[in-house]
Coordinates of C-alpha atoms in Angstrom, one line a residue:
X1 CA 160.5 93.1 46.6
X2 CA 164.3 92.9 45.8
X3 CA 165.1 95.1 48.8
X4 CA 163.3 92.8 51.3
X5 CA 165.1 89.8 49.8
X6 CA 168.4 91.6 50.4
X7 CA 167.5 92.5 54.0
X8 CA 166.3 88.9 54.6
X9 CA 169.7 87.5 53.4
X10 CA 171.5 90.1 55.6
X11 CA 169.5 89.0 58.7
X12 CA 170.2 85.4 58.0
X13 CA 174.0 86.1 58.1
X14 CA 173.8 87.3 61.7
X15 CA 174.6 85.3 64.8
X16 CA 171.8 84.5 67.2
X17 CA 173.2 87.1 69.6
X18 CA 173.4 89.8 66.9
X19 CA 169.8 89.1 65.8
X20 CA 168.6 89.1 69.4
X21 CA 170.3 92.5 69.9
X22 CA 168.3 93.9 66.9
X23 CA 165.1 92.4 68.3
X24 CA 165.7 94.1 71.6
X25 CA 166.4 97.5 70.1
X26 CA 163.2 97.3 68.1
X27 CA 161.1 95.6 70.9
X28 CA 158.6 98.5 71.2
X29 CA 157.4 98.7 67.6
X30 CA 157.7 95.0 67.0
X31 CA 155.6 94.2 70.1
X32 CA 152.6 95.8 68.3
X33 CA 152.7 93.2 65.6
X34 CA 152.4 89.4 65.6
X35 CA 155.7 87.7 66.4
X36 CA 157.5 86.7 63.2
X37 CA 157.9 83.1 62.3
X38 CA 160.3 83.6 59.4
X39 CA 163.1 86.0 58.7
X40 CA 161.1 87.3 55.7
X41 CA 158.3 88.3 58.1
X42 CA 160.8 90.0 60.4
X43 CA 162.2 92.0 57.4
X44 CA 158.7 93.0 56.4
X45 CA 158.0 94.2 59.9
X46 CA 161.2 96.1 60.1
X47 CA 160.4 98.0 56.9
X48 CA 156.8 98.5 57.6
X49 CA 155.7 102.2 57.7
X50 CA 154.5 101.8 61.4
X51 CA 157.8 100.4 62.6
X52 CA 159.9 102.9 60.6
X53 CA 157.8 105.8 62.0
X54 CA 159.0 104.8 65.5
X55 CA 162.5 103.7 64.6
X56 CA 163.6 106.9 62.8
X57 CA 162.9 108.9 66.0
X58 CA 165.9 107.2 67.6
X59 CA 168.4 108.1 64.8
X60 CA 171.0 110.7 65.3
X61 CA 171.9 113.4 62.7
X62 CA 174.5 111.4 60.7
X63 CA 172.3 108.2 60.5
X64 CA 169.2 110.2 59.5
X65 CA 171.2 112.2 56.9
X66 CA 172.7 109.0 55.4
X67 CA 169.3 107.3 55.3
X68 CA 167.7 110.3 53.7
X69 CA 170.4 110.7 51.1
X70 CA 170.4 107.0 50.2
X71 CA 166.6 107.0 49.9
X72 CA 166.7 110.1 47.8
X73 CA 169.3 108.7 45.4
X74 CA 167.4 105.4 45.2
X75 CA 164.2 107.2 44.4
X76 CA 165.8 109.2 41.6
X77 CA 167.3 106.0 40.1
X78 CA 164.0 104.2 40.3
X79 CA 162.2 107.2 38.7
X80 CA 164.6 107.3 35.8
X81 CA 164.5 103.6 35.2
X82 CA 160.7 103.2 35.4
X83 CA 158.6 103.8 32.2
X84 CA 156.7 107.1 32.5
X85 CA 153.0 106.5 32.6
X86 CA 150.7 108.5 30.4
X87 CA 149.6 111.7 32.2
X88 CA 146.0 112.6 32.5
X89 CA 144.6 114.6 29.7
X90 CA 144.4 118.4 29.9
X91 CA 141.4 119.5 31.9
X92 CA 141.1 116.2 33.9
X93 CA 139.2 116.5 37.2
X94 CA 140.9 116.6 40.6
X95 CA 140.0 112.9 41.4
X96 CA 141.8 111.7 38.2
X97 CA 144.9 113.8 38.9
X98 CA 145.1 112.4 42.5
X99 CA 144.4 108.8 41.3
X100 CA 147.3 109.2 38.8
X101 CA 149.7 110.6 41.5
X102 CA 148.8 107.9 44.1
X103 CA 149.0 105.1 41.6
X104 CA 152.7 105.7 41.0
X105 CA 154.4 106.5 44.3
X106 CA 158.0 107.4 44.0
X107 CA 159.5 104.6 46.1
X108 CA 163.2 104.1 46.9
X109 CA 163.5 100.7 45.2
X110 CA 166.9 100.7 43.4
X111 CA 170.2 99.8 45.0
X112 CA 172.6 102.7 45.6
X113 CA 176.4 102.5 45.3
X114 CA 178.0 103.6 48.6
X115 CA 180.2 106.0 46.7
X116 CA 177.2 108.0 45.6
X117 CA 176.1 108.4 49.2
X118 CA 179.6 109.7 50.3
X119 CA 179.5 112.1 47.3
X120 CA 176.0 113.4 48.1
X121 CA 177.0 114.2 51.7
X122 CA 180.4 115.8 50.8
X123 CA 182.4 113.0 52.3
X124 CA 184.1 111.6 49.2
X125 CA 187.6 112.4 50.5
X126 CA 189.1 110.9 53.6
X127 CA 188.5 112.8 56.8
X128 CA 186.1 113.2 59.7
X129 CA 183.0 113.5 57.5
X130 CA 183.8 110.3 55.6
X131 CA 184.4 108.5 58.9
X132 CA 181.0 109.7 60.2
X133 CA 179.2 108.5 57.1
X134 CA 180.9 105.1 57.4
X135 CA 180.0 104.8 61.1
X136 CA 176.4 105.8 60.2
X137 CA 176.1 103.2 57.5
X138 CA 177.3 100.5 59.9
X139 CA 174.7 101.5 62.5
X140 CA 171.9 101.6 59.9
X141 CA 172.9 98.0 58.8
X142 CA 172.9 96.9 62.4
X143 CA 169.4 98.3 63.0
X144 CA 168.1 96.7 59.8
X145 CA 167.4 100.1 58.2
X146 CA 169.9 99.3 55.3
X147 CA 171.4 96.3 53.8
X148 CA 174.1 95.6 51.1
X149 CA 173.4 93.4 48.0
X150 CA 176.0 91.1 46.4
X151 CA 177.7 94.0 44.7
X152 CA 177.9 96.1 47.9
X153 CA 175.2 98.5 46.8
X154 CA 172.8 99.8 49.5
X155 CA 169.1 99.1 49.8
X156 CA 166.9 101.0 52.2
X157 CA 163.2 100.9 53.1
X158 CA 161.2 101.9 49.9
X159 CA 158.9 104.3 51.8
X160 CA 161.8 106.2 53.5
X161 CA 161.4 109.2 51.1
X162 CA 157.8 109.7 52.1
X163 CA 158.6 109.3 55.7
X164 CA 161.4 111.9 55.7
X165 CA 160.2 114.3 53.1
X166 CA 158.6 116.7 55.6
X167 CA 161.7 117.2 57.7
X168 CA 164.4 119.8 57.0
X169 CA 167.6 118.1 58.2
X170 CA 169.9 121.0 57.1
X171 CA 173.6 120.5 56.0
X172 CA 175.5 117.4 57.1
X173 CA 177.3 117.8 60.4
X174 CA 179.6 114.9 61.2
X175 CA 180.3 115.8 64.9
X176 CA 177.9 116.5 67.8
X177 CA 177.9 120.2 68.9
X178 CA 179.1 120.9 72.4
X179 CA 177.3 123.2 74.7
X180 CA 179.1 126.6 75.1
X181 CA 181.2 127.2 78.2
X182 CA 179.7 130.2 80.0
X183 CA 182.1 132.8 81.4
X184 CA 182.5 132.2 85.1
X185 CA 184.5 134.1 87.7
X186 CA 184.7 131.1 90.1
X187 CA 185.7 127.6 89.6
X188 CA 182.9 125.2 89.2
X189 CA 182.3 121.9 91.1
X190 CA 184.6 119.1 90.2
X191 CA 183.9 115.4 89.9
X192 CA 183.8 114.8 93.6
X193 CA 181.1 117.5 94.1
X194 CA 179.0 116.0 91.2
X195 CA 179.3 112.6 92.8
X196 CA 178.3 113.9 96.2
X197 CA 175.3 115.8 94.9
X198 CA 174.2 112.7 92.9
X199 CA 174.6 110.5 96.0
X200 CA 172.4 112.9 98.0
X201 CA 169.8 112.9 95.3
X202 CA 169.9 109.1 94.9
X203 CA 169.6 108.6 98.7
X204 CA 166.5 110.9 98.8
X205 CA 165.0 109.1 95.8
X206 CA 165.5 105.7 97.3
X207 CA 163.9 106.8 100.6
X208 CA 161.0 108.5 98.8
X209 CA 160.3 105.5 96.6
X210 CA 160.4 103.2 99.7
X211 CA 157.8 105.4 101.5
X212 CA 155.6 105.6 98.4
X213 CA 155.4 101.9 97.9
X214 CA 154.9 101.2 101.6
X215 CA 151.9 103.6 101.6
X216 CA 150.5 101.8 98.6
X217 CA 151.0 98.5 100.3
X218 CA 149.2 99.7 103.4
X219 CA 146.3 101.3 101.5
X220 CA 145.9 100.6 97.7
X221 CA 145.0 103.7 95.6
X222 CA 141.7 103.8 93.8
X223 CA 141.6 105.0 90.1
X224 CA 138.8 107.2 88.7
X225 CA 136.2 105.7 86.5
X226 CA 137.5 107.8 83.7
X227 CA 141.1 106.5 84.3
X228 CA 144.0 107.7 86.2
X229 CA 144.4 108.4 89.9
X230 CA 142.1 110.9 91.6
X231 CA 143.8 114.1 92.9
X232 CA 143.0 113.2 96.5
X233 CA 144.9 109.9 96.1
X234 CA 147.9 111.7 94.6
X235 CA 147.8 114.2 97.5
X236 CA 147.7 111.3 100.0
X237 CA 150.5 109.5 98.5
X238 CA 152.6 112.6 98.0
X239 CA 152.2 113.3 101.8
X240 CA 153.2 109.8 102.7
X241 CA 156.2 109.8 100.3
X242 CA 157.3 113.3 101.5
X243 CA 157.6 114.8 98.0
X244 CA 155.6 117.0 95.6
X245 CA 152.5 115.8 93.7
X246 CA 154.3 116.1 90.3
X247 CA 157.2 113.8 91.5
X248 CA 154.7 111.4 93.0
X249 CA 153.0 111.1 89.6
X250 CA 156.5 110.5 88.1
X251 CA 157.3 107.7 90.6
X252 CA 153.9 106.1 90.3
X253 CA 154.3 105.9 86.5
X254 CA 157.8 104.5 86.8
X255 CA 156.9 101.9 89.4
X256 CA 154.0 100.8 87.2
X257 CA 156.4 100.5 84.2
X258 CA 158.9 98.6 86.3
X259 CA 156.1 96.1 87.4
X260 CA 156.5 97.0 91.0
X261 CA 152.8 98.0 91.1
X262 CA 149.9 96.9 89.1
X263 CA 146.3 97.9 88.4
X264 CA 143.8 95.4 89.7
X265 CA 140.1 95.2 89.1
X266 CA 138.0 94.8 92.3
X267 CA 134.2 95.0 92.9
X268 CA 134.7 98.6 94.0
X269 CA 136.7 99.5 90.9
X270 CA 140.3 99.5 89.7
X271 CA 143.0 99.9 92.4
X272 CA 146.8 100.3 92.3
X273 CA 148.9 98.2 94.7
X274 CA 152.3 96.5 94.8
X275 CA 153.0 93.3 93.0
X276 CA 154.9 90.2 94.1
X277 CA 158.0 91.8 92.6
X278 CA 157.8 94.5 95.3
X279 CA 158.7 91.9 97.9
X280 CA 161.8 90.8 95.9
X281 CA 162.6 94.5 95.4
X282 CA 162.6 95.1 99.2
X283 CA 165.3 92.5 99.6
X284 CA 167.6 94.4 97.2
X285 CA 170.4 96.8 98.3
X286 CA 169.5 100.5 97.9
X287 CA 171.4 100.9 94.7
X288 CA 169.9 97.8 93.1
X289 CA 166.4 99.1 93.9
X290 CA 166.9 102.1 91.6
X291 CA 167.9 100.1 88.5
X292 CA 164.4 99.1 87.3
X293 CA 163.1 102.6 88.0
X294 CA 165.8 104.5 86.1
X295 CA 165.6 102.0 83.2
X296 CA 161.8 102.5 83.0
X297 CA 162.3 106.3 82.8
X298 CA 164.3 106.0 79.6
X299 CA 161.5 104.2 77.8
X300 CA 158.4 105.9 79.3
X301 CA 155.9 107.2 76.7
X302 CA 155.0 110.3 78.8
X303 CA 156.5 113.2 80.8
X304 CA 154.6 112.7 84.1
X305 CA 155.6 116.0 85.6
X306 CA 154.5 117.9 82.5
X307 CA 150.7 118.7 82.3
X308 CA 149.8 120.7 79.2
X309 CA 147.5 123.6 79.7
X310 CA 143.8 122.6 80.2
X311 CA 144.6 119.0 81.2
X312 CA 144.1 117.5 84.7
X313 CA 147.2 116.2 86.4
X314 CA 146.9 112.4 87.0
X315 CA 149.0 109.3 87.0
X316 CA 148.8 105.6 86.0
X317 CA 147.4 106.2 82.5
X318 CA 148.8 104.8 79.3
X319 CA 151.3 107.3 77.8
X320 CA 150.9 108.3 74.2
X321 CA 154.0 110.5 73.8
X322 CA 156.2 108.3 71.6
X323 CA 158.7 111.2 71.2
X324 CA 159.4 111.3 75.0
X325 CA 162.1 108.5 75.1
X326 CA 164.0 110.0 72.2
X327 CA 163.8 113.5 73.6
X328 CA 165.1 112.2 77.0
X329 CA 168.1 110.6 75.3
X330 CA 168.8 113.7 73.2
X331 CA 168.8 115.9 76.3
X332 CA 171.1 113.6 78.3
X333 CA 173.4 113.2 75.4
X334 CA 173.6 117.0 74.9
X335 CA 174.3 117.5 78.6
X336 CA 177.1 114.9 78.5
X337 CA 179.2 117.5 76.7
X338 CA 178.5 120.3 79.1
X339 CA 181.1 121.3 81.6
X340 CA 180.0 121.8 85.2
X341 CA 180.6 125.4 86.3
X342 CA 179.3 128.0 88.7
X343 CA 177.8 130.0 85.8
X344 CA 175.2 127.2 85.3
X345 CA 173.4 128.3 88.4
X346 CA 173.3 131.9 87.2
X347 CA 172.0 130.8 83.8
X348 CA 169.3 128.8 85.5
X349 CA 168.2 131.9 87.5
X350 CA 168.0 134.0 84.4
X351 CA 166.5 131.5 82.0
X352 CA 162.9 132.4 81.1
X353 CA 160.3 129.8 82.1
X354 CA 156.6 129.2 81.4
X355 CA 154.2 128.9 84.3
X356 CA 154.8 125.6 86.3
X357 CA 158.0 125.0 84.2
X358 CA 161.2 124.3 86.1
X359 CA 164.0 126.8 85.5
X360 CA 167.1 125.1 84.0
X361 CA 170.2 126.3 82.2
X362 CA 169.9 128.0 78.7
X363 CA 167.3 125.8 77.1
X364 CA 167.6 127.0 73.5
X365 CA 171.3 126.0 73.6
X366 CA 170.6 122.7 75.1
X367 CA 167.8 122.0 72.6
X368 CA 170.0 123.0 69.7
X369 CA 172.7 120.5 70.9
X370 CA 170.0 117.8 71.5
X371 CA 168.7 118.2 68.0
X372 CA 171.9 116.6 66.6
X373 CA 171.4 113.5 68.8
X374 CA 167.7 112.9 68.0
X375 CA 166.6 115.4 65.3
X376 CA 163.0 114.2 64.7
X377 CA 162.2 114.3 68.5
X378 CA 163.3 118.0 68.8
X379 CA 163.0 119.9 65.5
X380 CA 159.6 121.4 65.0
X381 CA 158.0 119.7 68.0
X382 CA 155.4 121.8 69.9
X383 CA 156.1 122.9 73.5
X384 CA 159.7 121.6 73.0
X385 CA 161.1 124.0 75.7
X386 CA 158.4 123.2 78.3
X387 CA 158.7 119.5 77.7
X388 CA 162.5 119.6 77.8
X389 CA 162.5 121.7 81.0
X390 CA 160.3 119.1 82.8
X391 CA 162.5 116.2 81.6
X392 CA 165.6 117.9 82.9
X393 CA 163.9 118.6 86.2
X394 CA 163.0 114.9 86.4
X395 CA 166.6 114.0 85.6
X396 CA 167.9 116.1 88.5
X397 CA 165.4 114.5 90.9
X398 CA 166.6 111.0 89.6
X399 CA 170.2 112.0 90.4
X400 CA 171.2 112.0 86.7
X401 CA 172.1 115.7 86.4
X402 CA 173.6 118.4 88.6
X403 CA 175.0 121.9 87.9
X404 CA 173.8 121.7 84.3
X405 CA 175.7 118.5 83.3
X406 CA 175.5 114.8 83.7
X407 CA 176.5 113.1 86.9
X408 CA 178.5 109.8 86.7
X409 CA 175.1 108.0 87.2
X410 CA 173.7 110.0 84.2
X411 CA 176.6 108.9 82.1
X412 CA 176.1 105.3 83.1
X413 CA 172.4 105.4 82.3
X414 CA 173.2 107.0 78.9
X415 CA 175.7 104.2 78.1
X416 CA 173.6 101.3 79.5
X417 CA 171.4 99.2 77.2
X418 CA 169.2 96.1 77.7
X419 CA 172.2 94.1 76.5
X420 CA 174.6 95.8 79.0
X421 CA 172.7 96.8 82.2
X422 CA 175.8 96.1 84.3
X423 CA 177.1 99.6 83.5
X424 CA 174.2 101.1 85.4
X425 CA 174.4 98.5 88.2
X426 CA 178.0 99.3 88.8
X427 CA 177.4 103.0 89.0
X428 CA 174.6 102.6 91.5
X429 CA 176.7 100.3 93.7
X430 CA 179.4 103.0 93.8
X431 CA 176.8 105.7 94.5
X432 CA 174.9 104.1 97.4
X433 CA 176.6 102.2 100.2
X434 CA 175.5 98.8 101.4
X435 CA 172.5 98.8 103.7
X436 CA 173.1 99.2 107.5
X437 CA 172.3 96.0 109.4
X438 CA 172.3 97.4 113.0
X439 CA 170.7 100.3 114.9
X440 CA 171.7 102.4 117.9
X441 CA 169.0 102.0 120.6
X442 CA 168.7 105.0 123.0
X443 CA 167.4 105.4 126.5
X444 CA 164.8 107.8 125.2
X445 CA 163.1 104.9 123.5
X446 CA 164.4 105.8 120.0
X447 CA 166.4 103.7 117.5
X448 CA 168.8 105.5 115.1
X449 CA 170.2 103.9 111.9
X450 CA 173.1 105.9 110.5
X451 CA 172.5 105.2 106.8
X452 CA 170.1 103.3 104.7
X453 CA 168.7 100.4 106.8
X454 CA 168.5 96.9 105.3
X455 CA 165.0 95.6 104.5
X456 CA 165.1 93.1 107.4
X457 CA 166.2 95.9 109.9
X458 CA 163.6 98.3 108.6
X459 CA 160.9 95.6 108.9
X460 CA 161.9 94.8 112.4
X461 CA 161.9 98.4 113.7
X462 CA 158.8 99.3 111.8
X463 CA 156.9 96.4 113.3
X464 CA 157.4 97.7 116.9
X465 CA 158.2 101.4 116.5
X466 CA 157.0 104.5 114.6
X467 CA 159.3 105.9 111.9
X468 CA 160.0 109.6 112.8
X469 CA 162.7 111.0 110.5
X470 CA 164.5 110.3 107.2
X471 CA 167.8 111.3 105.7
X472 CA 171.3 110.1 106.3
X473 CA 170.1 109.0 109.8
X474 CA 166.7 107.3 110.2
X475 CA 165.0 107.4 113.5
X476 CA 162.2 105.2 115.0
X477 CA 160.4 105.8 118.3
X478 CA 159.0 103.0 120.5
X479 CA 155.7 103.7 122.2
X480 CA 153.2 101.5 124.1
X481 CA 150.9 101.6 121.0
X482 CA 153.7 100.6 118.6
X483 CA 154.8 97.7 120.8
X484 CA 151.2 96.5 121.1
X485 CA 151.1 96.6 117.3
X486 CA 153.9 94.1 117.2
X487 CA 152.2 91.9 119.7
X488 CA 148.9 92.2 117.8
X489 CA 150.8 90.9 114.7
X490 CA 151.7 87.7 116.6
X491 CA 155.2 88.7 117.9
X492 CA 156.2 87.2 121.3
X493 CA 157.7 89.6 123.7
X494 CA 160.7 87.5 124.5
X495 CA 161.4 86.9 120.8
X496 CA 160.9 90.6 120.0
X497 CA 163.5 91.6 122.7
X498 CA 165.9 89.0 121.4
X499 CA 165.6 90.2 117.8
X500 CA 166.1 93.8 118.9
X501 CA 169.1 92.9 120.9
X502 CA 170.7 91.1 117.9
X503 CA 170.1 94.3 115.9
X504 CA 171.7 96.5 118.5
X505 CA 175.0 98.0 117.5
X506 CA 176.0 98.8 121.1
X507 CA 175.3 95.7 123.1
X508 CA 172.4 95.2 125.5
X509 CA 169.1 97.1 125.0
X510 CA 168.5 100.1 127.3
X511 CA 166.4 99.2 130.3
X512 CA 163.5 101.6 129.5
X513 CA 162.9 99.8 126.2
X514 CA 163.0 96.3 127.8
X515 CA 160.5 97.6 130.5
X516 CA 158.2 99.0 127.8
X517 CA 158.0 95.7 125.9
X518 CA 157.4 93.6 129.1
X519 CA 154.7 96.0 130.4
X520 CA 152.9 95.9 127.0
X521 CA 153.1 92.1 127.0
X522 CA 151.7 91.9 130.6
X523 CA 148.4 93.4 129.6
X524 CA 148.2 92.0 126.1
X525 CA 145.6 89.3 125.5
X526 CA 143.4 89.9 128.6
X527 CA 140.5 89.5 126.3
X528 CA 140.3 87.0 123.4
X529 CA 138.7 87.2 119.9
X530 CA 137.7 83.9 118.5
X531 CA 138.2 83.4 114.8
X532 CA 135.1 82.0 113.1
X533 CA 133.8 81.6 109.6
X534 CA 130.2 81.3 110.8
X535 CA 128.0 80.2 113.6
X536 CA 125.6 77.2 113.8
X537 CA 122.7 77.8 116.1
X538 CA 120.1 75.2 117.3
X539 CA 117.7 75.1 120.3
X540 CA 118.4 71.3 120.5
X541 CA 121.4 71.1 122.8
X542 CA 121.8 67.4 122.1
X543 CA 122.0 68.1 118.3
X544 CA 124.7 70.7 119.0
X545 CA 126.8 68.1 121.0
X546 CA 126.2 65.5 118.2
X547 CA 127.5 67.9 115.5
X548 CA 130.6 68.7 117.5
X549 CA 131.5 65.0 117.8
X550 CA 130.6 64.1 114.2
X551 CA 133.7 62.6 112.5
X552 CA 132.8 63.7 109.0
X553 CA 132.4 67.3 110.2
X554 CA 135.9 67.6 111.7
X555 CA 137.1 69.5 108.7
X556 CA 134.8 72.4 109.8
X557 CA 136.7 72.8 113.1
X558 CA 133.5 73.0 115.1
X559 CA 133.7 74.4 118.6
X560 CA 131.0 74.6 121.2
X561 CA 130.9 78.2 122.6
X562 CA 127.5 77.9 124.3
X563 CA 125.0 75.0 124.8
X564 CA 123.1 76.1 121.7
X565 CA 125.9 77.6 119.6
X566 CA 128.7 76.1 117.5
X567 CA 131.5 78.0 115.8
X568 CA 132.7 76.8 112.4
X569 CA 136.1 77.7 111.0
X570 CA 134.6 77.7 107.4
X571 CA 132.3 80.4 105.8
X572 CA 128.6 79.7 105.6
X573 CA 128.5 78.1 102.1
X574 CA 131.0 75.3 102.7
X575 CA 129.6 74.8 106.2
X576 CA 126.1 74.3 104.7
X577 CA 127.4 71.9 102.1
X578 CA 129.3 69.8 104.7
X579 CA 126.2 69.6 107.0
X580 CA 124.0 68.5 104.1
X581 CA 126.5 66.0 102.9
X582 CA 126.5 64.5 106.4
X583 CA 122.7 64.0 106.2
X584 CA 121.5 67.1 108.1
X585 CA 119.1 69.8 106.8
X586 CA 120.4 73.2 107.9
X587 CA 118.9 76.5 106.8
X588 CA 120.8 79.7 106.2
X589 CA 119.9 82.5 108.6
X590 CA 120.1 86.2 107.8
X591 CA 121.5 89.0 110.0
X592 CA 118.0 89.8 111.2
X593 CA 117.4 86.2 112.4
X594 CA 115.0 85.1 109.7
X595 CA 115.6 82.3 107.2
X596 CA 117.4 83.4 104.0
X597 CA 116.8 82.1 100.5
X598 CA 119.9 80.7 98.9
X599 CA 120.8 81.3 95.3
X600 CA 123.5 79.3 93.6
X601 CA 126.1 81.4 91.9
X602 CA 126.9 80.8 88.2
X603 CA 129.8 78.8 87.1
X604 CA 133.1 80.6 86.7
X605 CA 136.2 79.6 84.8
X606 CA 139.7 80.0 86.0
X607 CA 141.8 82.9 84.7
X608 CA 143.6 81.9 81.6
X609 CA 147.3 81.2 82.0
X610 CA 149.4 83.9 80.3
X611 CA 151.3 82.7 77.3
X612 CA 154.9 82.1 77.9
X613 CA 157.1 85.0 77.0
X614 CA 159.7 84.3 74.3
X615 CA 163.1 85.9 74.9
X616 CA 164.8 87.8 72.0
X617 CA 167.6 85.2 71.9
X618 CA 165.1 82.3 71.8
X619 CA 163.2 84.0 69.0
X620 CA 166.4 84.8 67.1
X621 CA 167.5 81.1 67.3
X622 CA 164.1 79.9 66.1
X623 CA 164.1 82.4 63.1
X624 CA 167.7 81.4 62.1
X625 CA 166.8 77.7 62.3
X626 CA 163.9 78.0 59.8

C-alpha cells in the first residue's frame, strides 16, 4: 500500500533515539505482536487495527479531530477516484447486498493536502485553532499515526474511518477546558498546604507499602484455584498493612505490576511473595521506593478499588480494562487546571455518590474537562462516574491529589514519561526526606525513630524488638521474647549490643536494655538442636564406627550420636547413593520402622532460560540498520 510505503520512509528518517521513543510509547500494543525485523513490519504493526484500537484511546481532542478529519477527506477522495462497482440487481437477497458492501470497504487511501485539513476544522486563518491543528499534526506524525509524502500531503491509517465512525467528537475545540472556580468565602490552601498534605499522604503510603510487603515476605499469600486472592488473605494483609481492603487490593496489584512480588506455583497451589527486586527496593530511600509503584499505577489495566455490582473483590488477577490508563491520565490532566480552594471540600460533601463510591468534587464537571484530554476513554463509557470516583480516591491515597486539584507530585507524574522518569524522581526526593540512620533508646525499653528509618536501622531494630507504632515517629519495644528472637537468628549478644550502641543517637545504651540482652543471652542455648538430613541406624556398633571413619563418606558429615546411630548432614536420597557407591547395602526405613520400597523419580529438565529482553533503543538501531 502507498500509505505504508510513506510511513516506512518516514520511520527510516528518524534517529535511533526518536524511533526508540515511538517504540516505548506503543510498547503495550506492540508487545502483543512478534517483534518487527524490518521497518515495513513496524509500519504494518502500527497501522494494524488492533494497535490502532489501543493507540487512539490515548489521543486528546485536537489529535483525534485532526486524525478523523484527515481520514474522512482521504476516504472521500478515494471514493471519488475509484471506479464504481456494479450494484446488485433489484431484489437481490440480503447476503448479496452484504457481500457487495463488504467487498468494497471505504478506506482512507488517498493523500490529503494539509490545507484541506485546516479548512475542514475551521483553522485556515492564523490563530489559536491553526496552531492547535499544527501541533496535533506534529504529534500524530511523532506517534506514527500520520506521515507526509514527497509533496507534503498527509497519509493516515486506511481503516481509521471505520475505527472512528461510531464516535461523535463534536465541534473542534483548540484549547482544553478549565474546571470552574467555585464561589468560596474563605481562602483556599496554598502551595505549601498542598505540599504538606501530599507529604503526609506519601509518608503514610510508604509505611503502608513497607508493612504489606513485609507481611508477604513473612507469610506468602495463597491464591484461589479460580484465580485471585481469597478474601481471608486480603483481610489478613489489610490488617498487617494497617489500611482498608480496597487499598490493599490496589497496592497488591501495583507491586505485582512493579515486579516487587510475583506469583509462584508450588505443590500446594499458586502463592504471591516478594521477588529478588524487593531486597533491592528495601535499600532505596523512601521517595525512591514510590517511583515504581506510581509508575505502575499509570499503566494498570484495572481500577483495583472499583468492584462492579455482582463481582467479588479480589486482587492479583490480569486486568482487562484497557480504558483505565487513558481515563487516569484524562482525570489528572483535568485536575491540573483546577484551583485549590475551600469550596472543593463543600462540593465533595454535596456530590452524589453510588454505594461504595468515594465522594469527590463535582464529577460531571471533572469528566467533561477530562473528555477533552482523552475523549474515547470518557465519552459514552459505562459507569464513567463510578470508575472516575474510584480513580480519584486512589490518586488521593497515592499523594497525587488534594483539595480537588493536583499536588506537585501529581503534576510530576503527569509530566513524567518512560523517557524522562527523572521528573518524578526529583519530586519524590523533595517530598520525602532522607531516611533516619539513628534511634533514641529509652529506659523503658523502647527505641524511637523520628522519621522514616533506613532499611538497615529498621532491620536491626525489628530483629531484636517489636514494632509498636507508625507515623512521623516509629517506636519499637524490646522484650525478653524479642531479644531471644535475635539470638535464635544467630546474633551474638555482644555484637547485638555493639550494633545497637552504634545506632544510638544519644550515646551509650540505657542500662535496662543492656541488662535485658545479657540476661536473655545467659539462658540462651541451654539445650541444643542438632541439624540432620537423616539418621543411619545399625545394630552393628563396629559398622557404625567404620562408617564414621570412612574417607569416601566424609562429604555426608557423619556424626555418631549413639553407639548404634549416625547422623548425616544430607537427606536420605543422597545418603543412600553415597553409601551404595562406597560398597555398602543400606535400606530405606519408613517412619514406622519398617523397610520402605524406593521408587526412582522421573527425569526433569531445567527451567528454560528466559529470552534476553531487547531494549527499545537496541531494536530501533537494528531496524534502522537493515
